[in-house]
mmCIF file of C-alpha atoms in Angstrom:
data_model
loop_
_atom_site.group_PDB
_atom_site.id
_atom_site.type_symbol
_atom_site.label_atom_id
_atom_site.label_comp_id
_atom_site.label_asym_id
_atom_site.label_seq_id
_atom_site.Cartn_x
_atom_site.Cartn_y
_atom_site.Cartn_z
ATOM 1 C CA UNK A 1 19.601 35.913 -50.023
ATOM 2 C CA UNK A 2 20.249 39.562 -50.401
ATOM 3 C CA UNK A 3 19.708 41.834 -53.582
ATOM 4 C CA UNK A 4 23.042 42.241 -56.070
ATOM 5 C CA UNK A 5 21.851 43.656 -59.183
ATOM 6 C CA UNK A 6 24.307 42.233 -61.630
ATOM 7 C CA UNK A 7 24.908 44.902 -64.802
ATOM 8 C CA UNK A 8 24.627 43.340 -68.141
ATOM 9 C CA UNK A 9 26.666 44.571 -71.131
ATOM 10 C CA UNK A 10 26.094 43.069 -74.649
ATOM 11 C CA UNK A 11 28.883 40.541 -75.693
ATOM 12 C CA UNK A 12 30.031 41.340 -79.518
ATOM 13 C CA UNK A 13 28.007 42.397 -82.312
ATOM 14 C CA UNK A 14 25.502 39.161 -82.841
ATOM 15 C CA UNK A 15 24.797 40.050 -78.987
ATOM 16 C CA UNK A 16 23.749 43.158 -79.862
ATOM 17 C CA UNK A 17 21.709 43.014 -82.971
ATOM 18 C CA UNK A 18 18.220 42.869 -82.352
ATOM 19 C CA UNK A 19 17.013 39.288 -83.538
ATOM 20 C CA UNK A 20 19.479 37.973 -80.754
ATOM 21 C CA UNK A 21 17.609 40.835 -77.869
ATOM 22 C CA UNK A 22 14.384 39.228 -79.130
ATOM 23 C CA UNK A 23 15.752 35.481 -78.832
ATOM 24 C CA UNK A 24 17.366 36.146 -75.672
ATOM 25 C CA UNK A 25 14.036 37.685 -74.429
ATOM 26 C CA UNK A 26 12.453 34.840 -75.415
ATOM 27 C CA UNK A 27 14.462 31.985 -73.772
ATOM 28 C CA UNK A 28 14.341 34.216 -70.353
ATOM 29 C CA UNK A 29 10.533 34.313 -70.739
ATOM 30 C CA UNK A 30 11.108 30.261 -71.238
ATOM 31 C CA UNK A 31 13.383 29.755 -68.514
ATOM 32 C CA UNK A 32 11.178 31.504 -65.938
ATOM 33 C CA UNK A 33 8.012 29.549 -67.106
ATOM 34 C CA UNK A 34 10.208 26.688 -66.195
ATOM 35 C CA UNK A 35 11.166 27.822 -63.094
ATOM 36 C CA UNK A 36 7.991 28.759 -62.073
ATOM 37 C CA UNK A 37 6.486 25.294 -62.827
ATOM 38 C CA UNK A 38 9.347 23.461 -61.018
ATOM 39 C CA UNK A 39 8.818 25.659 -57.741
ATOM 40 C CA UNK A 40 5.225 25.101 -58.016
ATOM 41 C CA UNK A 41 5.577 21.447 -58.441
ATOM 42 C CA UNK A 42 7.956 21.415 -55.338
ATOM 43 C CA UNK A 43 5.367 23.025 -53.289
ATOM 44 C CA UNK A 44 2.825 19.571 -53.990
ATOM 45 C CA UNK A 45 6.200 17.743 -54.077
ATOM 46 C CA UNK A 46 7.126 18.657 -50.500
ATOM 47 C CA UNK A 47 3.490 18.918 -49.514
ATOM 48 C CA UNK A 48 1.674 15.969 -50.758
ATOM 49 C CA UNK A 49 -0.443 18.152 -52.539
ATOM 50 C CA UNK A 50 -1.862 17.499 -56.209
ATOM 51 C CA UNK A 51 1.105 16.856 -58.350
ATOM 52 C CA UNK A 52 1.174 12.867 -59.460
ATOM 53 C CA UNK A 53 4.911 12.128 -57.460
ATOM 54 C CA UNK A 54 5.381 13.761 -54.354
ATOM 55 C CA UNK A 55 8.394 12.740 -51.849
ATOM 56 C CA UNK A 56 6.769 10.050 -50.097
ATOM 57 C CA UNK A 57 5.303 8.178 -53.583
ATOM 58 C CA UNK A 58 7.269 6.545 -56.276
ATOM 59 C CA UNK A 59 9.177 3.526 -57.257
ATOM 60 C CA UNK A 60 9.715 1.055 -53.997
ATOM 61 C CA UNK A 61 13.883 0.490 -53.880
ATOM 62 C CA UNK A 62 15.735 -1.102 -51.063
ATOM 63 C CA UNK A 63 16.484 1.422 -48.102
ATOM 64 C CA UNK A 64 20.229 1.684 -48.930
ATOM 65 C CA UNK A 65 19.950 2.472 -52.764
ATOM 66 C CA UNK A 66 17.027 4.814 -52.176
ATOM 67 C CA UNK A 67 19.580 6.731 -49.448
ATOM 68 C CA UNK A 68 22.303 6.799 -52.277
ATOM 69 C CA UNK A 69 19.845 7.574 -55.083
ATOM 70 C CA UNK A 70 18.298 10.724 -52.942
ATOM 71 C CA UNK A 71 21.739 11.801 -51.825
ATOM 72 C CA UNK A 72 23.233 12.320 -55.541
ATOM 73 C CA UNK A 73 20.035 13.729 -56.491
ATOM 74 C CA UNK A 74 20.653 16.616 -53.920
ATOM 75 C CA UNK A 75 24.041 16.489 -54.225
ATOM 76 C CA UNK A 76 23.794 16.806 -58.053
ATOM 77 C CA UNK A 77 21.502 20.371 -57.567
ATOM 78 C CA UNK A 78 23.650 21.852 -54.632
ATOM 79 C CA UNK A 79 26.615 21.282 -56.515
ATOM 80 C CA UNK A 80 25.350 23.136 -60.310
ATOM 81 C CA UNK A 81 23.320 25.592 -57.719
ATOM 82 C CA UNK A 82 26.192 26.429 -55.771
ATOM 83 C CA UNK A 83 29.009 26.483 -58.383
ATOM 84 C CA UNK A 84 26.885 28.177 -61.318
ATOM 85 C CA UNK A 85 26.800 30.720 -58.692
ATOM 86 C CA UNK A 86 29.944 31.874 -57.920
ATOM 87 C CA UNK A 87 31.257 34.887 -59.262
ATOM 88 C CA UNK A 88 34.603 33.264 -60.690
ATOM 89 C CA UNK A 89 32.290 30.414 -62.355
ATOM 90 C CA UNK A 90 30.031 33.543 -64.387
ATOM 91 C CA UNK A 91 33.708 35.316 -65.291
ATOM 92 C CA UNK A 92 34.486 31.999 -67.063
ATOM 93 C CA UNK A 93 30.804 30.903 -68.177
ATOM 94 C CA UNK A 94 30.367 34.324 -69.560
ATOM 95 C CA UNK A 95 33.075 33.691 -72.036
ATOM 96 C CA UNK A 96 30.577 31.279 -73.788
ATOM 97 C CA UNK A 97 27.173 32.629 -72.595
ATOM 98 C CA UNK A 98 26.061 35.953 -73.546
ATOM 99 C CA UNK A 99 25.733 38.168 -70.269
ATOM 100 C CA UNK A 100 22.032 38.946 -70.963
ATOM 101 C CA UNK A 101 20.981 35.385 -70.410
ATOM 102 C CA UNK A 102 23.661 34.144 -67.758
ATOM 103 C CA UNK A 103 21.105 34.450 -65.185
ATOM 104 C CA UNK A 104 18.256 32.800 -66.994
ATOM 105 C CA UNK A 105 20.442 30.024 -67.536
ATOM 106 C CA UNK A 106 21.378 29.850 -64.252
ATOM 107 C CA UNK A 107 17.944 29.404 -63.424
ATOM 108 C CA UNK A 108 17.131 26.921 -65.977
ATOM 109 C CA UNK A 109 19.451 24.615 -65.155
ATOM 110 C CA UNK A 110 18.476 24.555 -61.613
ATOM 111 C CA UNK A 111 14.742 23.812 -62.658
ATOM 112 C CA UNK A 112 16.063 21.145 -64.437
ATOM 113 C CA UNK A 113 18.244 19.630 -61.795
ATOM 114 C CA UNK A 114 14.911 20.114 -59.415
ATOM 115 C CA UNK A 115 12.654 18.304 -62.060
ATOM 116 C CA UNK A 116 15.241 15.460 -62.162
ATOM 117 C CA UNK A 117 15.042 14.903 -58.508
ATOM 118 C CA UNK A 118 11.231 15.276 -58.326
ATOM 119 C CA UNK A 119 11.433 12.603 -61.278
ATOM 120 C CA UNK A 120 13.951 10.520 -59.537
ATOM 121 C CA UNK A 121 13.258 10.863 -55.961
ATOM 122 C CA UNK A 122 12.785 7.762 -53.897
ATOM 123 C CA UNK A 123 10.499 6.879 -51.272
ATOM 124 C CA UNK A 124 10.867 6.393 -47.489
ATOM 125 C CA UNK A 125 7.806 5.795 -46.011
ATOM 126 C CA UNK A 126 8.544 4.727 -42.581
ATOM 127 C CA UNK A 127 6.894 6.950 -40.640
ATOM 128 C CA UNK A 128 9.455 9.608 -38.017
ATOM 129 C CA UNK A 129 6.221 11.355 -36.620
ATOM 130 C CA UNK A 130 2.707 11.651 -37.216
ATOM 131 C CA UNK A 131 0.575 14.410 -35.939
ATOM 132 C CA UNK A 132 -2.673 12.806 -34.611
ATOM 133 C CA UNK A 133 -4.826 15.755 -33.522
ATOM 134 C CA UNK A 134 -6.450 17.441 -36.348
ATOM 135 C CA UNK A 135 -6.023 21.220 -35.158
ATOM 136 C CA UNK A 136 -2.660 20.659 -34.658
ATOM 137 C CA UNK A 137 -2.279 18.804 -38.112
ATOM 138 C CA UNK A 138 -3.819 21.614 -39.498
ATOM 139 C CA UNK A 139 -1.590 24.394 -37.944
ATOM 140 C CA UNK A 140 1.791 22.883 -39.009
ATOM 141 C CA UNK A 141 -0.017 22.472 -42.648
ATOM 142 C CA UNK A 142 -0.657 26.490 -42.443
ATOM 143 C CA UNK A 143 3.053 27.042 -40.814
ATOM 144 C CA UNK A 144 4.609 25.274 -43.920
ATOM 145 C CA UNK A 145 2.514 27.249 -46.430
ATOM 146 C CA UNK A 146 3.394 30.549 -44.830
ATOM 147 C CA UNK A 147 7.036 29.219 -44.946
ATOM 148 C CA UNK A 148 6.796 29.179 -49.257
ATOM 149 C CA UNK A 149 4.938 32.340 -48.993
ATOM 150 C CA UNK A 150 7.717 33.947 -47.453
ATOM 151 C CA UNK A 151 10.034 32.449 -49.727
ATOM 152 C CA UNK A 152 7.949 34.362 -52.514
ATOM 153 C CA UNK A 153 7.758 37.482 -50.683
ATOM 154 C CA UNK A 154 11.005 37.730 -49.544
ATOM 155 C CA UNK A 155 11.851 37.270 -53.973
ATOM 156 C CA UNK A 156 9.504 40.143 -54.683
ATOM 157 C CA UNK A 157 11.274 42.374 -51.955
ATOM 158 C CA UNK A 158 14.425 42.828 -53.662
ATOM 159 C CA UNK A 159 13.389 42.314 -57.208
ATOM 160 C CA UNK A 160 11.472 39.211 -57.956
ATOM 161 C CA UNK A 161 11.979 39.125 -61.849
ATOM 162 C CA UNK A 162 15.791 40.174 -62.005
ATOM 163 C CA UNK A 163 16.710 37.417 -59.372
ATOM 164 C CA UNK A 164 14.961 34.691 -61.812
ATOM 165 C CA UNK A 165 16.701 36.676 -65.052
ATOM 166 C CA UNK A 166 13.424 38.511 -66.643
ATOM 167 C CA UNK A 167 15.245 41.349 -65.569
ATOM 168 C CA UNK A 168 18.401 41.258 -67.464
ATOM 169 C CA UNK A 169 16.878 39.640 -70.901
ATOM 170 C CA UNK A 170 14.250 42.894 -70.943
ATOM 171 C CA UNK A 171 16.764 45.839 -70.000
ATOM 172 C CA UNK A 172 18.804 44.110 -73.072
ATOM 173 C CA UNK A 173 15.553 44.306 -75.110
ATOM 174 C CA UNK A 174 15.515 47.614 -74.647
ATOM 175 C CA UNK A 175 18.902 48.130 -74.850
ATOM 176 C CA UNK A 176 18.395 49.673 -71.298
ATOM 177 C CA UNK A 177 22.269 49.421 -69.052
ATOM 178 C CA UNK A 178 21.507 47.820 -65.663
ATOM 179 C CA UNK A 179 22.573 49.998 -63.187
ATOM 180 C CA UNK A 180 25.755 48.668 -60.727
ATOM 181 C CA UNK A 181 25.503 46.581 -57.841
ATOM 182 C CA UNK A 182 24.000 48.259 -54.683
ATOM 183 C CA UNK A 183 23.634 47.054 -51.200
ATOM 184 C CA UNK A 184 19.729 47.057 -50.026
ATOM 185 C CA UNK A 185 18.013 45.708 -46.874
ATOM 186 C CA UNK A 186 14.400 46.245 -47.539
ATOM 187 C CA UNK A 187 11.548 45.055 -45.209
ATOM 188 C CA UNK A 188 12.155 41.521 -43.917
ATOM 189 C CA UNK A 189 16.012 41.777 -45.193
ATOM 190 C CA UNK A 190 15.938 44.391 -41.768
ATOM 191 C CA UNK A 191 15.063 41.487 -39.365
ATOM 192 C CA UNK A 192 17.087 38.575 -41.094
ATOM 193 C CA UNK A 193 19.517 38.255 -43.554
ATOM 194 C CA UNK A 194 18.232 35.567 -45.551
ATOM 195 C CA UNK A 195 14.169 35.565 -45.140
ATOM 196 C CA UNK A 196 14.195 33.085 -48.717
ATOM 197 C CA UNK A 197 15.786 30.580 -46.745
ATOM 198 C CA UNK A 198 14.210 31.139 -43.642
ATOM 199 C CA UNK A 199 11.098 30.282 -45.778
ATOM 200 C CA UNK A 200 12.085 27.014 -47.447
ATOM 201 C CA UNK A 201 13.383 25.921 -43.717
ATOM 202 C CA UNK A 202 10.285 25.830 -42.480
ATOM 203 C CA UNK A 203 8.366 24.896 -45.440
ATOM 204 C CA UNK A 204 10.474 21.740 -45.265
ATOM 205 C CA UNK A 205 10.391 20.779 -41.804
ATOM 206 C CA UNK A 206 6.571 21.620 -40.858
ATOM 207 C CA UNK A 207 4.940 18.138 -41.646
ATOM 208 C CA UNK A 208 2.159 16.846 -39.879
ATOM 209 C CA UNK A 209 3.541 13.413 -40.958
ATOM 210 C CA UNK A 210 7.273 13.211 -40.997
ATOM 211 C CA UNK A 211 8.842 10.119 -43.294
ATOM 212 C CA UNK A 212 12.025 8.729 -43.295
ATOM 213 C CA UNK A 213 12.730 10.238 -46.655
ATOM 214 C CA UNK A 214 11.158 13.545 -46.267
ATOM 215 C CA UNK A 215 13.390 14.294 -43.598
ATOM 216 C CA UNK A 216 16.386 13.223 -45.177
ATOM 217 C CA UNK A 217 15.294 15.614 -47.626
ATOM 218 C CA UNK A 218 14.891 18.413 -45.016
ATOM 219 C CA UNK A 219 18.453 17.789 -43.347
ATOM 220 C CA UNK A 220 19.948 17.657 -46.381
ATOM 221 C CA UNK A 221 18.794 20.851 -47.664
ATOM 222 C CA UNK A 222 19.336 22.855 -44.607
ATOM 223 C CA UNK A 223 23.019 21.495 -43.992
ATOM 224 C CA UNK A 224 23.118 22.698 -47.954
ATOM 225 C CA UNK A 225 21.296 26.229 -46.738
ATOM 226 C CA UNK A 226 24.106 26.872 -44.468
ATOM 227 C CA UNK A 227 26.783 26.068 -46.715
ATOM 228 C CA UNK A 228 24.962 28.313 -49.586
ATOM 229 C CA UNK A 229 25.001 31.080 -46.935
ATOM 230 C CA UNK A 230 28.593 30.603 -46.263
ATOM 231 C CA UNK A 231 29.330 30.936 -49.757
ATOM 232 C CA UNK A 232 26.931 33.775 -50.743
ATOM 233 C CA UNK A 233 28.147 36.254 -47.876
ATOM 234 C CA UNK A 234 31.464 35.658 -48.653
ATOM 235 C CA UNK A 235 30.689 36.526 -52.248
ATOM 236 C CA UNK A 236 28.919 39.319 -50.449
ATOM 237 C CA UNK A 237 32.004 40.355 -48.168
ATOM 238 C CA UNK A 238 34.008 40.581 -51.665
ATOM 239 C CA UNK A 239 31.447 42.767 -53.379
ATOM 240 C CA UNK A 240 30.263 45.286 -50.497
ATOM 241 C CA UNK A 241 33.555 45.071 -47.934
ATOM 242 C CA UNK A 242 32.774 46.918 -44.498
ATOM 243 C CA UNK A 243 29.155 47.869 -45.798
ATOM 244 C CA UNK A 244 27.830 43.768 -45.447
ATOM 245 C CA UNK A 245 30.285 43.226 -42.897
ATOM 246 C CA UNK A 246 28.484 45.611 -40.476
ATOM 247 C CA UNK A 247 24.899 44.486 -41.802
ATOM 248 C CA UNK A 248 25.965 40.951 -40.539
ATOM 249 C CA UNK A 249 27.002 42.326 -37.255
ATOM 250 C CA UNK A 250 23.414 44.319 -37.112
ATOM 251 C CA UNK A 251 20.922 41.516 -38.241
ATOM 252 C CA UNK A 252 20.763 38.153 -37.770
ATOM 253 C CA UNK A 253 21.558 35.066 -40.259
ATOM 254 C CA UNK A 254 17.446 33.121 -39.936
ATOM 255 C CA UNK A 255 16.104 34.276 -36.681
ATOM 256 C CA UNK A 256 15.530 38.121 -35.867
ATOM 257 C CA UNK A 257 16.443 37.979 -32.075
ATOM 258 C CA UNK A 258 18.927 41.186 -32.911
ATOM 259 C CA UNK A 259 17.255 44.509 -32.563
ATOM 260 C CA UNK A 260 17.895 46.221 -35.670
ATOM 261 C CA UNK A 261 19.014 49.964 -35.826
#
């Protein structure tokens, strides 16, 4: 995922006036506090750690259904992730959704799709591996942990709080413009193109036990990875031309085996 700072413009004169900058602050402040629940709760979700349901606990349903019931659960959360996403989808949703909180919206509706699968998920708990030794256990433990915090750090690198909407909702506070969209590799976007995905890759698949379901749930969302990379750098492509054309031809997609200059 690479940095696009999107510009926000006020939409009419309600948009503008400031009990709607306050209400639109507020329902960004909202939707992150949301977000930020739902990504901690998939953390213990993915993990096994804390939270009450996690993906190898829940109701007991026949193999088939729970395969079906899992699959339109993901399928339901790449589709509104991906689509919401597109550039064409914001020129139309934008008609009906002030600019200013397009991206907090965005963001809430994913948490929302994510809490429904959480809710929903079903269990497969036959067993695909199982790490006996303890050391070892522990190691792929640590491996997916540093996964998610890369998938953090890799957010704060390019601008944590406008990717997740904070951004936009506070420069319209303000009544600050957002400046246009740049093109900027910092740190870890050198080495890779798309650390944040790199990150929930490996936070997924690093399991000291390995169930049925949770790796249906770790094919499934790296098949969807890819085809959200497809999508993004083409969006990419459109917006920066030659400039991300070249970057992909200088830096690897996931793993940095390119030497970057």
């Amino acid at each position: 995922m690479t940095q696009i700072d999107y510009q926000v413009h006020p939409i009419g004169p309600v948009a503008g006036s400031r009990i709607f900058k306050f209400i639109a602050f507020l329902y960004g402040i909202a939707a992150y506090l949301v977000f930020f629940v739902t990504i901690l709760y998939a953390i213990g979700f993915v993990m096994g750690l804390v939270v009450p349901k996690t993906i190898d606990t829940g109701t007991d349903t026949p193999v088939a259904e729970a395969v079906i019931i899992n699959l339109l659960l993901m399928a339901l959360f790449a589709v509104q992730h991906s689509v919401m996403a597109r550039r064409q989808f914001k020129a139309w949703w934008t008609q009906y959704v002030p600019k200013p909180v397009e991206r907090s919206t965005y963001v809430l509706f994913a948490s929302l799709s994510l809490l429904l699968l959480f809710w929903q998920w079903r269990p497969l708990p036959t067993v695909v591996w199982d790490v006996a030794n303890p050391d070892l256990a522990v190691t792929i433990v640590t491996l997916s942990l540093v996964g998610w915090v890369l998938v953090f750090t890799s957010t704060f690198i390019i601008n944590h709080f406008e990717l997740f909407g904070l951004h936009q909702v506070t420069n319209h506070l303000v009544g600050k413009e957002a400046s246009p969209p740049r093109f900027k590799t910092p740190l870890l976007y050198k080495f890779v193109r798309h650390p944040i995905y790199l990150g929930f890759i490996i936070a997924f698949w690093a399991a000291p036990v390995m169930t049925a379901g949770h790796l249906l749930f770790a094919a499934v969302t790296t098949l969807y990875i890819f085809v959200g990379i497809a999508l993004e750098e083409h969006d990419l492509i459109d917006l920066f031309g030659d400039e991300y054309r070249q970057y992909k031809q200088r830096v690897s997609m996931l793993i940095p085996w390119r030497k970057s200059v």
